């Protein structure tokens, strides 16, 4: 049974920080690129950040570049998203995704809510 379980979301004031975690099980984590997506009300689900299977290359949406950092610990089967200098427009449900060339559709977590508000 494949599982991706996000945690760490919550309510934070503008300028604050959160660290999201995604714990993976049921597949070979080290064979998958990992990514974070987010979906705000009335908007499409968009890529936020991605990291290669070995952690060697990362990619970020322009809207979060310089503020967010994606990382992974293959020994713990966990991917992280450190979010700093949060803005109200970062408010969304954040989803963890695992994908590789053989499974481009990937696996999805259930999402965790991030709300940035004063």
mmCIF file of C-alpha atoms in Angstrom:
data_model
loop_
_atom_site.group_PDB
_atom_site.id
_atom_site.type_symbol
_atom_site.label_atom_id
_atom_site.label_comp_id
_atom_site.label_asym_id
_atom_site.label_seq_id
_atom_site.Cartn_x
_atom_site.Cartn_y
_atom_site.Cartn_z
ATOM 1 C CA UNK A 1 0.000 0.000 0.000
ATOM 2 C CA UNK A 2 1.470 3.273 -1.207
ATOM 3 C CA UNK A 3 1.194 6.153 1.219
ATOM 4 C CA UNK A 4 2.293 9.776 1.175
ATOM 5 C CA UNK A 5 1.341 11.583 4.359
ATOM 6 C CA UNK A 6 1.837 15.335 4.594
ATOM 7 C CA UNK A 7 2.127 17.146 7.903
ATOM 8 C CA UNK A 8 3.214 20.496 9.283
ATOM 9 C CA UNK A 9 0.559 22.766 7.875
ATOM 10 C CA UNK A 10 -1.310 25.303 9.919
ATOM 11 C CA UNK A 11 -2.082 28.958 10.452
ATOM 12 C CA UNK A 12 0.793 31.420 10.350
ATOM 13 C CA UNK A 13 1.099 35.205 10.144
ATOM 14 C CA UNK A 14 2.563 36.915 7.084
ATOM 15 C CA UNK A 15 6.336 36.804 7.294
ATOM 16 C CA UNK A 16 6.297 33.619 9.320
ATOM 17 C CA UNK A 17 7.686 30.178 8.564
ATOM 18 C CA UNK A 18 6.470 26.603 8.373
ATOM 19 C CA UNK A 19 8.141 23.319 7.541
ATOM 20 C CA UNK A 20 6.065 20.715 5.762
ATOM 21 C CA UNK A 21 6.968 17.036 5.834
ATOM 22 C CA UNK A 22 5.838 14.178 3.624
ATOM 23 C CA UNK A 23 6.440 10.651 4.869
ATOM 24 C CA UNK A 24 6.433 7.980 2.157
ATOM 25 C CA UNK A 25 5.892 4.241 2.349
ATOM 26 C CA UNK A 26 4.932 1.324 0.118
ATOM 27 C CA UNK A 27 7.331 2.087 -2.734
ATOM 28 C CA UNK A 28 11.034 2.568 -3.361
ATOM 29 C CA UNK A 29 11.362 6.186 -2.307
ATOM 30 C CA UNK A 30 14.905 6.602 -3.628
ATOM 31 C CA UNK A 31 13.746 5.767 -7.177
ATOM 32 C CA UNK A 32 11.345 8.713 -7.326
ATOM 33 C CA UNK A 33 11.610 12.408 -7.856
ATOM 34 C CA UNK A 34 9.584 14.236 -5.235
ATOM 35 C CA UNK A 35 7.663 17.446 -5.529
ATOM 36 C CA UNK A 36 5.306 19.763 -3.719
ATOM 37 C CA UNK A 37 2.205 21.170 -5.369
ATOM 38 C CA UNK A 38 -0.357 23.570 -4.017
ATOM 39 C CA UNK A 39 -3.927 24.433 -4.826
ATOM 40 C CA UNK A 40 -5.609 27.620 -3.676
ATOM 41 C CA UNK A 41 -9.380 28.125 -3.783
ATOM 42 C CA UNK A 42 -10.538 28.696 -7.355
ATOM 43 C CA UNK A 43 -7.118 27.931 -8.820
ATOM 44 C CA UNK A 44 -5.394 25.024 -10.528
ATOM 45 C CA UNK A 45 -2.988 22.737 -8.718
ATOM 46 C CA UNK A 46 0.471 24.125 -9.472
ATOM 47 C CA UNK A 47 4.002 22.868 -8.980
ATOM 48 C CA UNK A 48 5.796 24.614 -6.125
ATOM 49 C CA UNK A 49 9.099 22.754 -5.894
ATOM 50 C CA UNK A 50 10.702 19.542 -7.113
ATOM 51 C CA UNK A 51 13.774 17.513 -6.268
ATOM 52 C CA UNK A 52 15.479 14.663 -8.107
ATOM 53 C CA UNK A 53 15.661 11.173 -6.662
ATOM 54 C CA UNK A 54 19.153 11.684 -5.268
ATOM 55 C CA UNK A 55 18.513 15.253 -4.155
ATOM 56 C CA UNK A 56 21.029 16.635 -6.620
ATOM 57 C CA UNK A 57 18.787 19.044 -8.521
ATOM 58 C CA UNK A 58 15.957 21.232 -7.312
ATOM 59 C CA UNK A 59 13.448 23.390 -9.137
ATOM 60 C CA UNK A 60 11.084 26.084 -7.857
ATOM 61 C CA UNK A 61 8.173 28.094 -9.075
ATOM 62 C CA UNK A 62 9.122 31.733 -9.583
ATOM 63 C CA UNK A 63 6.591 32.775 -6.960
ATOM 64 C CA UNK A 64 8.432 30.926 -4.180
ATOM 65 C CA UNK A 65 12.036 31.121 -5.351
ATOM 66 C CA UNK A 66 14.286 32.404 -2.599
ATOM 67 C CA UNK A 67 11.691 31.769 0.105
ATOM 68 C CA UNK A 68 11.030 28.019 -0.054
ATOM 69 C CA UNK A 69 13.504 25.139 0.092
ATOM 70 C CA UNK A 70 12.776 21.535 -0.833
ATOM 71 C CA UNK A 71 14.936 18.767 0.595
ATOM 72 C CA UNK A 72 14.775 15.024 1.110
ATOM 73 C CA UNK A 73 16.168 12.365 3.385
ATOM 74 C CA UNK A 74 16.136 9.042 1.564
ATOM 75 C CA UNK A 75 17.114 7.178 4.723
ATOM 76 C CA UNK A 76 13.901 8.448 6.333
ATOM 77 C CA UNK A 77 11.732 8.224 3.196
ATOM 78 C CA UNK A 78 10.750 11.832 3.783
ATOM 79 C CA UNK A 79 10.653 15.000 1.719
ATOM 80 C CA UNK A 80 10.436 18.465 3.271
ATOM 81 C CA UNK A 81 9.382 21.937 2.247
ATOM 82 C CA UNK A 82 10.790 24.761 4.335
ATOM 83 C CA UNK A 83 8.649 27.850 3.792
ATOM 84 C CA UNK A 84 9.951 31.223 4.945
ATOM 85 C CA UNK A 85 8.690 34.784 4.547
ATOM 86 C CA UNK A 86 5.193 33.489 3.982
ATOM 87 C CA UNK A 87 2.660 35.655 2.190
ATOM 88 C CA UNK A 88 -1.142 35.510 2.135
ATOM 89 C CA UNK A 89 -0.953 34.328 -1.476
ATOM 90 C CA UNK A 90 0.840 31.197 -0.250
ATOM 91 C CA UNK A 91 -2.429 30.079 1.343
ATOM 92 C CA UNK A 92 -3.357 26.738 -0.209
ATOM 93 C CA UNK A 93 -3.575 23.026 0.314
ATOM 94 C CA UNK A 94 -0.084 21.631 -0.196
ATOM 95 C CA UNK A 95 0.290 18.181 -1.742
ATOM 96 C CA UNK A 96 3.250 15.826 -1.897
ATOM 97 C CA UNK A 97 3.895 13.939 -5.154
ATOM 98 C CA UNK A 98 6.214 11.086 -6.113
ATOM 99 C CA UNK A 99 6.927 10.317 -9.767
ATOM 100 C CA UNK A 100 9.484 8.736 -12.053
ATOM 101 C CA UNK A 101 9.834 7.833 -15.728
ATOM 102 C CA UNK A 102 7.942 4.556 -15.286
ATOM 103 C CA UNK A 103 5.146 6.144 -13.280
ATOM 104 C CA UNK A 104 4.792 9.697 -14.601
ATOM 105 C CA UNK A 105 1.299 10.084 -13.105
ATOM 106 C CA UNK A 106 2.890 9.480 -9.738
ATOM 107 C CA UNK A 107 1.504 9.099 -6.258
ATOM 108 C CA UNK A 108 -0.246 11.804 -4.242
ATOM 109 C CA UNK A 109 -0.693 12.567 -0.605
ATOM 110 C CA UNK A 110 -3.890 13.815 0.980
ATOM 111 C CA UNK A 111 -2.682 17.380 1.378
ATOM 112 C CA UNK A 112 -2.090 19.698 4.297
ATOM 113 C CA UNK A 113 -3.650 23.140 4.702
ATOM 114 C CA UNK A 114 -1.412 26.193 4.949
ATOM 115 C CA UNK A 115 -3.129 29.454 5.842
ATOM 116 C CA UNK A 116 -1.195 32.726 5.940
ATOM 117 C CA UNK A 117 -3.268 35.430 7.556
ATOM 118 C CA UNK A 118 -3.075 38.188 10.124
#
